[in-house]
Tab-separated table of C-alpha atoms and ligand atoms in Angstrom:
chain	number	residue	atom	x	y	z
A	29	MET	CA	0.330	-0.020	0.138
A	30	ALA	CA	1.583	3.567	-0.836
A	31	SER	CA	2.404	5.506	1.864
A	32	HIS	CA	1.455	9.475	2.335
A	33	GLU	CA	4.378	10.081	4.046
A	34	GLY	CA	5.152	13.865	3.919
A	35	LYS	CA	1.937	15.218	2.857
A	36	PRO	CA	0.790	17.781	5.373
A	37	ILE	CA	-2.209	16.317	7.433
A	38	ARG	CA	-4.609	19.408	7.638
A	39	VAL	CA	-6.529	19.840	10.948
A	40	ALA	CA	-9.845	21.906	11.485
A	41	LEU	CA	-9.976	22.447	15.219
A	42	LEU	CA	-13.974	23.095	16.156
A	43	GLY	CA	-14.278	25.422	19.346
A	44	CYS	CA	-11.389	27.174	21.057
A	45	GLY	CA	-12.198	27.322	24.634
A	46	THR	CA	-10.423	25.624	28.147
A	47	VAL	CA	-9.103	22.783	25.682
A	48	GLY	CA	-9.007	24.058	22.416
A	49	THR	CA	-6.764	27.077	23.238
A	50	GLU	CA	-4.598	24.407	24.720
A	51	VAL	CA	-4.698	21.856	21.308
A	52	VAL	CA	-3.745	25.044	19.327
A	53	ARG	CA	-0.723	25.790	21.775
A	54	LEU	CA	0.647	22.299	21.871
A	55	LEU	CA	0.173	22.111	17.969
A	56	ILE	CA	2.188	25.202	17.490
A	57	ASP	CA	4.967	24.479	20.183
A	58	GLN	CA	5.748	20.743	19.071
A	59	ALA	CA	5.224	21.004	15.257
A	60	ALA	CA	8.352	19.660	14.904
A	61	ASP	CA	8.109	16.412	16.736
A	62	LEU	CA	4.899	15.825	15.641
A	63	THR	CA	5.914	15.913	11.861
A	64	ALA	CA	8.454	13.499	13.011
A	65	ARG	CA	6.142	11.370	14.921
A	66	VAL	CA	3.539	11.370	12.562
A	67	GLY	CA	5.814	10.927	9.296
A	68	ALA	CA	4.381	14.510	7.695
A	69	PRO	CA	3.605	17.901	9.172
A	70	VAL	CA	0.237	18.460	11.338
A	71	GLU	CA	-1.134	22.010	10.279
A	72	LEU	CA	-3.939	23.917	11.634
A	73	ALA	CA	-6.442	24.825	8.447
A	74	GLY	CA	-9.099	26.205	10.512
A	75	ILE	CA	-10.113	27.104	14.070
A	76	ALA	CA	-14.374	27.784	14.199
A	77	VAL	CA	-15.738	30.013	16.892
A	78	ARG	CA	-18.593	31.534	17.827
A	79	LYS	CA	-17.106	34.805	18.695
A	80	PRO	CA	-14.594	35.781	16.451
A	81	ASN	CA	-13.497	38.802	17.961
A	82	LYS	CA	-12.660	37.335	21.776
A	83	HIS	CA	-9.264	37.674	22.908
A	84	ARG	CA	-7.219	34.706	22.226
A	85	GLU	CA	-3.707	33.571	21.978
A	86	VAL	CA	-4.366	31.490	18.626
A	87	PRO	CA	-3.332	32.838	14.651
A	88	ALA	CA	-6.075	35.486	13.949
A	89	GLU	CA	-6.205	34.285	10.445
A	90	LEU	CA	-7.432	30.648	10.984
A	91	LEU	CA	-10.528	31.759	12.849
A	92	THR	CA	-14.142	31.333	11.124
A	93	THR	CA	-17.843	31.662	12.137
A	94	ASP	CA	-18.510	28.701	9.417
A	95	ALA	CA	-17.904	25.320	10.959
A	96	GLU	CA	-20.010	23.675	8.440
A	97	ALA	CA	-17.627	25.061	5.630
A	98	LEU	CA	-14.713	24.145	7.427
A	99	VAL	CA	-15.489	20.469	8.175
A	100	THR	CA	-16.321	19.107	4.634
A	101	THR	CA	-13.092	21.423	2.839
A	102	ASP	CA	-11.464	18.951	0.330
A	103	ASP	CA	-8.272	20.830	2.279
A	104	VAL	CA	-9.242	19.513	5.424
A	105	ASP	CA	-8.243	15.770	6.578
A	106	VAL	CA	-8.951	15.681	10.216
A	107	VAL	CA	-11.776	17.448	12.271
A	108	VAL	CA	-11.021	18.085	15.955
A	109	GLU	CA	-14.453	18.610	18.185
A	110	VAL	CA	-13.751	20.739	21.483
A	111	ILE	CA	-17.104	22.538	21.285
A	112	GLY	CA	-19.258	20.109	23.462
A	113	GLY	CA	-22.437	19.224	23.725
A	114	ILE	CA	-25.246	17.330	20.667
A	115	GLU	CA	-25.840	19.950	18.771
A	116	PRO	CA	-24.217	21.461	16.469
A	117	ALA	CA	-21.237	19.099	17.379
A	118	ARG	CA	-23.270	15.981	16.190
A	119	ALA	CA	-24.176	17.468	12.960
A	120	LEU	CA	-20.863	18.771	12.364
A	121	LEU	CA	-18.778	15.701	12.860
A	122	LEU	CA	-21.463	13.270	10.830
A	123	SER	CA	-21.083	15.947	7.943
A	124	ALA	CA	-17.305	15.336	8.335
A	125	LEU	CA	-16.744	11.569	8.692
A	126	ARG	CA	-19.302	11.340	5.841
A	127	ALA	CA	-17.169	13.564	3.782
A	128	GLY	CA	-14.060	10.645	4.959
A	129	LYS	CA	-12.630	13.297	7.132
A	130	SER	CA	-11.248	11.216	10.699
A	131	VAL	CA	-12.414	12.804	13.782
A	132	VAL	CA	-10.595	13.649	17.146
A	133	THR	CA	-13.191	14.528	19.882
A	134	ALA	CA	-13.535	15.076	24.033
A	135	ASN	CA	-17.313	14.638	23.828
A	136	LYS	CA	-18.451	12.171	26.408
A	137	ALA	CA	-22.245	13.516	26.382
A	138	LEU	CA	-22.341	13.192	22.377
A	139	LEU	CA	-20.593	9.694	22.188
A	140	ALA	CA	-22.706	8.236	24.881
A	141	GLU	CA	-25.778	8.937	23.064
A	142	HIS	CA	-24.917	8.837	19.759
A	143	SER	CA	-21.776	6.833	19.261
A	144	ALA	CA	-23.576	3.921	17.262
A	145	GLU	CA	-24.384	6.541	14.326
A	146	LEU	CA	-20.971	8.258	14.622
A	147	PHE	CA	-19.364	4.769	14.025
A	148	GLU	CA	-21.552	3.846	11.279
A	149	ALA	CA	-20.828	7.433	9.376
A	150	ALA	CA	-16.625	6.488	9.977
A	151	ASP	CA	-17.530	3.102	8.535
A	152	GLY	CA	-19.365	4.643	5.377
A	153	SER	CA	-16.234	6.243	4.602
A	154	GLY	CA	-13.343	4.326	5.848
A	155	ALA	CA	-12.458	7.116	8.443
A	156	ASP	CA	-11.585	7.202	12.163
A	157	LEU	CA	-13.282	8.422	15.460
A	158	TYR	CA	-11.171	8.345	18.558
A	159	PHE	CA	-12.188	10.075	21.688
A	160	GLU	CA	-9.630	9.322	24.426
A	161	ALA	CA	-10.450	12.774	25.770
A	162	ALA	CA	-13.713	12.124	26.562
A	163	VAL	CA	-13.052	9.532	29.727
A	164	ALA	CA	-10.523	10.723	32.407
A	165	GLY	CA	-9.169	13.494	30.575
A	166	ALA	CA	-5.577	12.882	29.969
A	167	ILE	CA	-5.269	9.145	31.500
A	168	PRO	CA	-4.770	6.544	28.427
A	169	LEU	CA	-7.669	4.608	29.368
A	170	LEU	CA	-9.986	3.853	25.876
A	171	ARG	CA	-7.058	3.115	24.114
A	172	PRO	CA	-6.022	0.527	26.400
A	173	LEU	CA	-9.584	-0.734	26.535
A	174	ARG	CA	-9.929	-0.683	22.731
A	175	GLU	CA	-6.327	-2.094	22.059
A	176	SER	CA	-4.185	-3.331	24.502
A	177	LEU	CA	-6.793	-5.361	26.413
A	178	ALA	CA	-8.651	-6.787	23.286
A	179	GLY	CA	-7.266	-9.770	23.878
A	180	ASP	CA	-8.610	-10.263	27.018
A	181	ARG	CA	-12.177	-10.738	29.148
A	182	ILE	CA	-12.639	-7.532	31.103
A	183	THR	CA	-15.036	-8.416	34.135
A	184	ARG	CA	-15.106	-5.115	35.912
A	185	VAL	CA	-14.303	-1.135	35.678
A	186	MET	CA	-14.679	0.936	38.679
A	187	GLY	CA	-13.296	4.277	39.189
A	188	ILE	CA	-13.111	8.033	39.642
A	189	VAL	CA	-13.897	9.665	36.738
A	190	ASN	CA	-15.093	13.446	37.492
A	191	GLY	CA	-13.033	15.274	38.701
A	192	THR	CA	-15.035	17.992	39.965
A	193	THR	CA	-16.997	16.086	42.454
A	194	ASN	CA	-13.741	14.253	43.634
A	195	PHE	CA	-12.727	17.803	44.126
A	196	ILE	CA	-15.751	18.979	45.878
A	197	LEU	CA	-15.845	15.547	47.923
A	198	SER	CA	-12.010	15.472	48.926
A	199	GLY	CA	-12.166	19.305	50.066
A	200	MET	CA	-15.575	18.807	52.295
A	201	ASP	CA	-13.731	15.800	53.916
A	202	SER	CA	-10.560	17.334	54.444
A	203	THR	CA	-10.568	20.945	54.885
A	204	GLY	CA	-14.381	21.259	55.808
A	205	ALA	CA	-14.769	23.741	53.373
A	206	SER	CA	-18.235	24.071	52.329
A	207	TYR	CA	-19.950	22.475	49.193
A	208	ALA	CA	-20.647	25.802	47.251
A	209	GLU	CA	-16.806	27.011	48.037
A	210	THR	CA	-15.199	23.884	46.601
A	211	LEU	CA	-17.420	24.338	43.451
A	212	GLU	CA	-16.464	27.543	43.064
A	213	GLU	CA	-12.946	26.710	43.410
A	214	ALA	CA	-13.488	23.566	40.788
A	215	THR	CA	-15.268	25.921	38.368
A	216	ARG	CA	-12.604	28.871	38.641
A	217	LEU	CA	-9.453	25.903	37.573
A	218	GLY	CA	-11.373	24.809	34.667
A	219	TYR	CA	-12.311	21.371	35.720
A	220	ALA	CA	-16.408	21.892	35.946
A	221	GLU	CA	-18.573	22.112	32.961
A	222	ALA	CA	-20.135	24.689	31.838
A	223	ASP	CA	-23.386	24.161	33.964
A	224	PRO	CA	-21.861	22.150	37.082
A	225	THR	CA	-25.181	20.104	37.423
A	226	ALA	CA	-23.192	18.226	34.990
A	227	ASP	CA	-21.024	17.409	37.615
A	228	VAL	CA	-22.731	17.217	40.737
A	229	ASP	CA	-25.584	15.023	39.383
A	230	GLY	CA	-23.475	12.642	37.558
A	231	PHE	CA	-24.533	13.281	34.288
A	232	ASP	CA	-20.801	13.821	33.167
A	233	ALA	CA	-19.561	10.539	35.028
A	234	ALA	CA	-22.819	8.598	33.600
A	235	SER	CA	-21.695	9.769	29.923
A	236	LYS	CA	-18.292	8.487	30.830
A	237	ALA	CA	-19.309	5.172	32.478
A	238	ALA	CA	-21.223	4.424	28.946
A	239	ILE	CA	-18.495	4.606	27.278
A	240	LEU	CA	-16.417	2.857	29.425
A	241	ALA	CA	-18.968	-0.037	29.370
A	242	SER	CA	-19.430	-0.044	25.729
A	243	LEU	CA	-16.028	-0.697	25.140
A	244	ALA	CA	-15.181	-3.007	28.144
A	245	PHE	CA	-17.930	-4.947	27.371
A	246	HIS	CA	-18.174	-4.965	23.575
A	247	SER	CA	-21.900	-3.526	23.781
A	248	ARG	CA	-24.382	-0.643	23.170
A	249	VAL	CA	-24.596	1.043	26.281
A	250	THR	CA	-26.193	4.752	26.177
A	251	ALA	CA	-26.191	7.358	29.108
A	252	ALA	CA	-29.666	6.727	29.061
A	253	ASP	CA	-28.852	2.642	30.377
A	254	VAL	CA	-26.640	4.340	33.519
A	255	HIS	CA	-28.299	4.062	36.999
A	256	ARG	CA	-27.417	7.966	38.197
A	257	GLU	CA	-27.047	9.399	41.672
A	258	GLY	CA	-25.105	12.615	42.012
A	259	ILE	CA	-23.737	14.169	45.154
A	260	ALA	CA	-26.253	16.576	46.047
A	261	SER	CA	-27.145	14.291	48.914
A	262	VAL	CA	-24.286	13.323	50.200
A	263	SER	CA	-24.058	15.324	53.795
A	264	ALA	CA	-21.758	16.117	56.353
A	265	ALA	CA	-23.075	12.940	57.993
A	266	ASP	CA	-22.903	10.672	55.449
A	267	ILE	CA	-18.757	11.898	55.366
A	268	ALA	CA	-19.000	11.593	59.537
A	269	ALA	CA	-20.589	8.172	59.318
A	270	ALA	CA	-18.032	6.973	56.755
A	271	LYS	CA	-14.943	8.388	58.825
A	272	ALA	CA	-15.745	6.885	61.604
A	273	LEU	CA	-15.527	3.369	60.434
A	274	GLY	CA	-12.355	4.008	58.494
A	275	ARG	CA	-13.758	5.041	55.151
A	276	THR	CA	-14.477	7.577	52.560
A	277	VAL	CA	-16.858	8.991	50.179
A	278	LYS	CA	-16.576	8.893	46.551
A	279	LEU	CA	-18.597	9.600	43.335
A	280	LEU	CA	-18.061	6.079	41.690
A	281	ALA	CA	-18.253	5.086	38.157
A	282	ILE	CA	-18.821	1.304	38.011
A	283	CYS	CA	-19.356	-1.026	35.046
A	284	GLU	CA	-19.732	-4.639	35.774
A	285	ARG	CA	-20.582	-8.234	34.258
A	286	VAL	CA	-23.518	-9.932	36.414
A	287	THR	CA	-24.810	-13.461	35.833
A	288	HIS	CA	-28.490	-13.871	36.436
A	289	ASP	CA	-30.418	-17.177	35.989
A	290	ASP	CA	-31.585	-15.886	32.521
A	291	GLY	CA	-27.744	-15.768	31.134
A	292	GLU	CA	-24.936	-12.636	31.345
A	293	GLY	CA	-25.473	-9.046	31.505
A	294	ILE	CA	-24.067	-5.786	32.875
A	295	SER	CA	-24.421	-3.311	35.482
A	296	VAL	CA	-23.469	0.148	34.770
A	297	ARG	CA	-24.170	2.900	37.479
A	298	VAL	CA	-22.697	6.384	39.103
A	299	HIS	CA	-23.372	7.163	42.583
A	300	PRO	CA	-21.341	8.288	45.414
A	301	ALA	CA	-20.087	5.284	47.850
A	302	MET	CA	-18.037	4.525	50.891
A	303	ILE	CA	-14.828	2.838	50.054
A	304	PRO	CA	-12.072	1.644	52.677
A	305	THR	CA	-9.294	4.544	53.474
A	306	SER	CA	-6.964	1.882	52.598
A	307	HIS	CA	-8.308	1.245	49.296
A	308	PRO	CA	-6.198	2.879	46.165
A	309	LEU	CA	-8.989	4.619	44.853
A	310	ALA	CA	-9.528	6.426	48.597
A	311	SER	CA	-6.040	8.313	48.053
A	312	VAL	CA	-7.208	9.780	45.044
A	313	HIS	CA	-7.691	13.189	46.125
A	314	GLY	CA	-8.979	16.551	43.928
A	315	ALA	CA	-9.426	17.082	40.246
A	316	PHE	CA	-7.434	13.685	39.702
A	317	ASN	CA	-9.010	10.440	38.394
A	318	ALA	CA	-8.369	6.807	38.625
A	319	VAL	CA	-9.626	3.621	37.391
A	320	PHE	CA	-9.726	0.456	38.381
A	321	VAL	CA	-9.957	-2.399	35.601
A	322	GLU	CA	-10.191	-6.310	36.321
A	323	ALA	CA	-9.901	-8.693	33.255
A	324	ASP	CA	-9.717	-12.227	33.510
A	325	ALA	CA	-6.203	-12.672	32.391
A	326	ALA	CA	-4.564	-9.460	33.470
A	327	GLY	CA	-5.502	-9.367	36.810
A	328	GLU	CA	-6.121	-5.950	38.317
A	329	MET	CA	-4.894	-2.766	36.800
A	330	MET	CA	-5.188	1.048	38.052
A	331	PHE	CA	-5.361	3.586	35.589
A	332	TYR	CA	-4.450	7.327	37.554
A	333	GLY	CA	-3.657	10.938	36.581
A	334	GLN	CA	-5.108	14.213	35.465
A	335	GLY	CA	-8.910	13.633	34.510
A	336	ALA	CA	-9.823	17.288	33.932
A	337	GLY	CA	-8.311	20.811	32.715
A	338	GLY	CA	-7.280	22.234	29.654
A	339	ALA	CA	-3.619	21.003	29.295
A	340	PRO	CA	-4.498	17.325	30.618
A	341	THR	CA	-7.534	17.317	28.094
A	342	ALA	CA	-4.959	18.517	25.049
A	343	SER	CA	-2.308	15.992	25.919
A	344	ALA	CA	-5.053	13.188	25.088
A	345	VAL	CA	-6.625	14.722	21.676
A	346	LEU	CA	-3.042	15.424	20.456
A	347	GLY	CA	-1.922	11.786	21.262
A	348	ASP	CA	-5.656	10.544	19.466
A	349	LEU	CA	-4.544	13.372	16.721
A	350	VAL	CA	-0.986	11.456	16.266
A	351	ALA	CA	-2.511	8.220	15.638
A	352	VAL	CA	-5.223	9.506	13.360
A	353	ALA	CA	-2.519	11.549	11.188
A	354	ARG	CA	-0.282	8.001	11.216
A	355	ASN	CA	-3.359	6.337	9.743
A	356	ARG	CA	-3.958	8.956	7.387
A	357	THR	CA	0.063	8.935	6.404
A	358	HIS	CA	0.389	5.324	6.664
A	359	ARG	CA	-3.216	4.235	5.092
A	360	GLY	CA	-3.724	2.235	8.162
A	361	ARG	CA	-7.107	2.635	10.178
A	362	GLY	CA	-8.339	2.305	13.869
A	363	PRO	CA	-10.625	0.504	15.630
A	364	ARG	CA	-14.375	0.219	14.314
A	365	GLU	CA	-17.067	-0.085	16.798
A	366	SER	CA	-16.986	-3.561	18.722
A	367	ALA	CA	-20.512	-4.233	19.898
A	368	TYR	CA	-20.970	-7.769	19.206
A	369	ALA	CA	-21.465	-9.017	22.015
A	370	GLY	CA	-24.801	-7.099	23.128
A	371	LEU	CA	-25.022	-7.923	26.676
A	372	PRO	CA	-28.229	-6.223	28.368
A	373	VAL	CA	-27.875	-3.667	30.842
A	374	ARG	CA	-29.990	-5.029	34.459
A	375	PRO	CA	-31.988	-2.648	36.453
A	376	MET	CA	-30.247	-1.437	39.221
A	377	GLY	CA	-32.625	-3.274	41.352
A	378	GLN	CA	-30.971	-6.587	39.984
A	379	THR	CA	-27.623	-5.164	40.784
A	380	PRO	CA	-25.721	-6.690	43.949
A	381	THR	CA	-24.459	-4.540	46.341
A	382	ARG	CA	-23.795	-3.611	50.024
A	383	TYR	CA	-25.251	-0.856	52.344
A	384	HIS	CA	-24.245	0.909	55.168
A	385	ILE	CA	-26.937	2.444	57.223
A	386	SER	CA	-26.591	4.590	60.115
A	387	LEU	CA	-29.842	5.093	62.412
A	388	ASP	CA	-30.720	7.127	65.318
A	389	VAL	CA	-32.784	5.069	67.726
A	390	ALA	CA	-34.471	4.062	71.018
A	391	ASP	CA	-32.263	2.726	73.198
A	392	ARG	CA	-34.399	0.155	75.006
A	393	ALA	CA	-34.730	-3.582	75.289
A	394	GLY	CA	-35.693	-5.089	71.651
A	395	VAL	CA	-34.727	-2.650	69.315
A	396	LEU	CA	-32.099	-4.168	67.604
A	397	SER	CA	-33.891	-7.319	66.844
A	398	GLN	CA	-36.672	-5.789	65.699
A	399	VAL	CA	-34.178	-4.107	63.222
A	400	ALA	CA	-33.087	-7.159	62.430
A	401	ALA	CA	-35.526	-8.603	61.846
A	402	VAL	CA	-36.730	-6.290	58.992
A	403	PHE	CA	-33.300	-7.251	57.481
A	404	ALA	CA	-34.045	-10.753	57.574
A	405	GLU	CA	-37.391	-10.718	56.226
A	406	HIS	CA	-35.867	-9.121	52.979
A	407	ASP	CA	-33.189	-12.022	52.905
A	408	VAL	CA	-30.396	-9.434	53.410
A	409	SER	CA	-27.640	-10.982	55.702
A	410	ILE	CA	-25.624	-8.346	58.219
A	411	ALA	CA	-22.063	-8.339	58.369
A	412	ALA	CA	-21.439	-5.974	60.877
A	413	VAL	CA	-23.489	-3.962	63.386
A	414	ARG	CA	-22.347	-0.908	65.982
A	415	GLN	CA	-24.115	0.570	68.661
A	416	GLU	CA	-23.542	3.245	70.715
A	417	GLY	CA	-25.645	4.346	73.588
A	418	ARG	CA	-25.899	8.102	74.329
A	419	VAL	CA	-28.487	9.737	76.720
A	420	ASP	CA	-31.549	8.520	75.739
A	421	ASP	CA	-31.459	7.027	72.489
A	422	ALA	CA	-28.672	4.722	70.578
A	423	SER	CA	-26.821	5.478	67.276
A	424	LEU	CA	-27.062	2.202	65.434
A	425	VAL	CA	-24.750	1.262	62.329
A	426	ILE	CA	-25.373	-1.864	60.127
A	427	VAL	CA	-23.088	-2.969	57.007
A	428	THR	CA	-24.827	-5.746	55.258
A	429	HIS	CA	-23.640	-8.343	53.123
A	430	ALA	CA	-24.401	-8.165	49.355
A	431	ALA	CA	-27.764	-8.379	48.503
A	432	THR	CA	-29.632	-7.003	45.332
A	433	ASP	CA	-30.215	-3.176	45.453
A	434	ALA	CA	-34.077	-3.509	45.171
A	435	ALA	CA	-33.681	-5.778	48.422
A	436	LEU	CA	-31.541	-3.292	50.364
A	437	ARG	CA	-33.691	-0.440	49.518
A	438	SER	CA	-37.198	-1.954	50.659
A	439	THR	CA	-35.266	-2.823	53.966
A	440	VAL	CA	-34.276	0.814	54.366
A	441	ASP	CA	-37.732	1.863	53.580
A	442	LYS	CA	-39.118	-0.846	56.297
A	443	ILE	CA	-36.641	0.470	58.913
A	444	GLY	CA	-37.571	4.224	58.459
A	445	GLY	CA	-41.430	3.439	59.334
A	446	LEU	CA	-40.314	1.369	62.682
A	447	PRO	CA	-41.258	3.427	65.679
A	448	VAL	CA	-37.939	2.437	67.388
A	449	VAL	CA	-35.980	4.315	64.923
A	450	ARG	CA	-35.901	8.151	65.254
A	451	GLU	CA	-33.907	8.885	62.164
A	452	VAL	CA	-32.430	7.073	59.179
A	453	VAL	CA	-29.316	9.088	59.505
A	454	SER	CA	-27.364	7.786	56.496
A	455	VAL	CA	-27.715	5.443	53.834
A	456	MET	CA	-24.727	4.889	51.291
A	457	ARG	CA	-23.602	1.699	49.191
A	458	VAL	CA	-20.259	-0.019	50.569
A	459	GLU	CA	-17.674	-0.295	47.308
A	460	GLY	CA	-14.311	-1.984	47.303
A	461	GLU	CA	-14.326	-4.858	50.072
A	462	GLU	CA	-14.796	-8.337	50.133
A	463	SER	CA	-18.683	-8.889	50.157
B	28	NAD	N1	-12.155	21.081	30.570
B	28	NAD	C1	-11.987	19.919	30.670
B	28	NAD	O1	-11.505	19.465	31.352
B	28	NAD	C2	-12.500	18.659	29.864
B	28	NAD	C3	-12.042	17.401	30.250
B	28	NAD	C4	-12.377	16.281	29.161
B	28	NAD	C5	-12.976	16.806	28.084
B	28	NAD	N2	-13.349	17.887	28.062
B	28	NAD	C6	-14.561	18.220	26.813
B	28	NAD	O2	-14.333	19.240	25.761
B	28	NAD	C7	-15.263	19.857	25.515
B	28	NAD	C8	-14.849	21.373	25.495
B	28	NAD	O3	-14.638	21.368	26.793
B	28	NAD	P1	-14.183	23.296	27.339
B	28	NAD	O4	-13.472	22.804	28.554
B	28	NAD	O5	-12.986	23.134	26.185
B	28	NAD	O6	-15.120	23.920	26.877
B	28	NAD	P2	-15.218	25.636	26.682
B	28	NAD	O7	-16.602	25.542	27.192
B	28	NAD	O8	-14.509	25.921	27.885
B	28	NAD	O9	-15.223	25.909	25.154
B	28	NAD	C9	-15.647	25.356	24.477
B	28	NAD	C10	-16.004	26.276	23.297
B	28	NAD	O10	-16.797	26.399	22.126
B	28	NAD	C11	-17.441	27.353	21.813
B	28	NAD	N3	-18.434	27.025	21.090
B	28	NAD	C12	-19.753	26.761	21.081
B	28	NAD	N4	-20.558	26.466	19.883
B	28	NAD	C13	-19.751	26.686	18.851
B	28	NAD	C14	-19.901	26.638	17.650
B	28	NAD	N5	-20.790	26.594	17.211
B	28	NAD	N6	-18.908	26.639	16.987
B	28	NAD	C15	-17.733	26.902	17.264
B	28	NAD	N7	-16.992	27.211	18.474
B	28	NAD	C16	-18.440	26.949	19.771
B	28	NAD	C17	-17.257	28.289	22.936
B	28	NAD	O11	-17.691	29.447	22.445
B	28	NAD	C18	-16.832	27.846	23.933
B	28	NAD	O12	-15.402	28.604	23.366
B	28	NAD	C19	-16.193	19.641	26.036
B	28	NAD	O13	-16.911	18.191	25.212
B	28	NAD	C20	-15.759	18.910	27.094
B	28	NAD	O14	-17.072	18.121	27.922
B	28	NAD	C21	-13.406	18.778	28.854
B	29	HSE	N1	-16.073	18.615	34.143
B	29	HSE	C1	-14.932	17.212	33.757
B	29	HSE	C2	-13.967	17.612	33.277
B	29	HSE	C3	-13.347	16.076	32.507
B	29	HSE	O1	-14.477	15.403	31.812
B	29	HSE	C4	-14.582	16.497	35.354
B	29	HSE	O2	-15.097	17.274	36.415
B	29	HSE	O3	-13.930	15.739	35.568
B	30	NA	NA1	-8.669	9.508	28.555
């Protein structure tokens, strides 16, 4: 096959915000190295922006407001999308792929909803679709899943994939700062999405979980399939309850194989959970991300690094850009969509989990047995109980063994209604320990 060595790779950049500005800087600063690594110069053909008059540290002559014209021009080989959101990003990338341009994107929201359509367009023209920056920023994670681990059988992916919420939770845990203060700081540092509800309500992590589950289990998983709970309901009481038992609270994205009588499926979820402080994910602080991957032959692996911020995210974008540019220069092609396994996503209720339940109860004879009876009634086995008497009531902490999430929820509902239970102080799932 003929090589296109030497012919410049022309790049259209869509969006020039936090990530886009850093992409331009790296492309310019590292032009000579990129040329050597790709085997051809990588040149910016144009930068689509909404407000051309805004001050930016990028070459003004490359700016355009006509993104549609830019992505379909003959003079462009690769389109890099760092606008975010569904439209117009979706329409622009479909146009680009259909016109045979390879695409590099950091857009998790788009991929978590429309990857099937995008891959189909890429297949139609033989173009590449790369998106390493969409999950866990700078950390090489999607390429290991799509390529390095393609010969193994992945059983579980669990991690901290949202820097903003991790920054908030670790800030609340260590400095005692308020939720509002830490969120403001995360926004100032460029970690938070334009609308921080995407971070705090778990939408950002759910999009990433959908992408991870699709790649890990060779199945189509969209954001709508992901069970999602954010951090808005995590209280100081939850954090204190976790600390009292040597645990800490993290927002986790968990994708795992689950087997039922009717066959194999997957569970994909995002929710706050208590993990032991001895667990490696417990020491992931600030905007850092970390993801555990478990595979049959490889065993356990952990990927750790900066999951957000302009420069770290641009690093992943540039890595993908080099990969697609090399493919163009040497007439290769990256991996396509792999959804052949078609595993169904199980409802959260069927997922085996463990709960930590902290209650304020009356301190008198028979209370513990009444509470324990509710667990037995729902076939939920108790792993540990801790009771501390106070003046006229008691604090009761119960940690369960694994049971279905539906059984655990019904247990908590019924316990909350017992006359001897004054308050359900904290209910949280427990992860990262033997069940
Ligand atoms: N910031 C991060 O840490 C981070 C990390 C990983 C992934 N991402 C993803 O990268 C993408 C970009 O994020 P960002 O933080 O740079 O956002 P940003 O808001 O800073 O930048 C987006 C830019 O796109 C511009 N834009 C909007 N509509 C446009 C249009 N129609 N044409 C041209 N430009 C348009 C906006 O004016 C803005 O300047 C998003 O998909 C985001 O989820 C960001
Ligand atoms: N807002 C995201 C950016 C990275 O995707 C985060 O906080 O992790
Ligand atoms: Na990544």
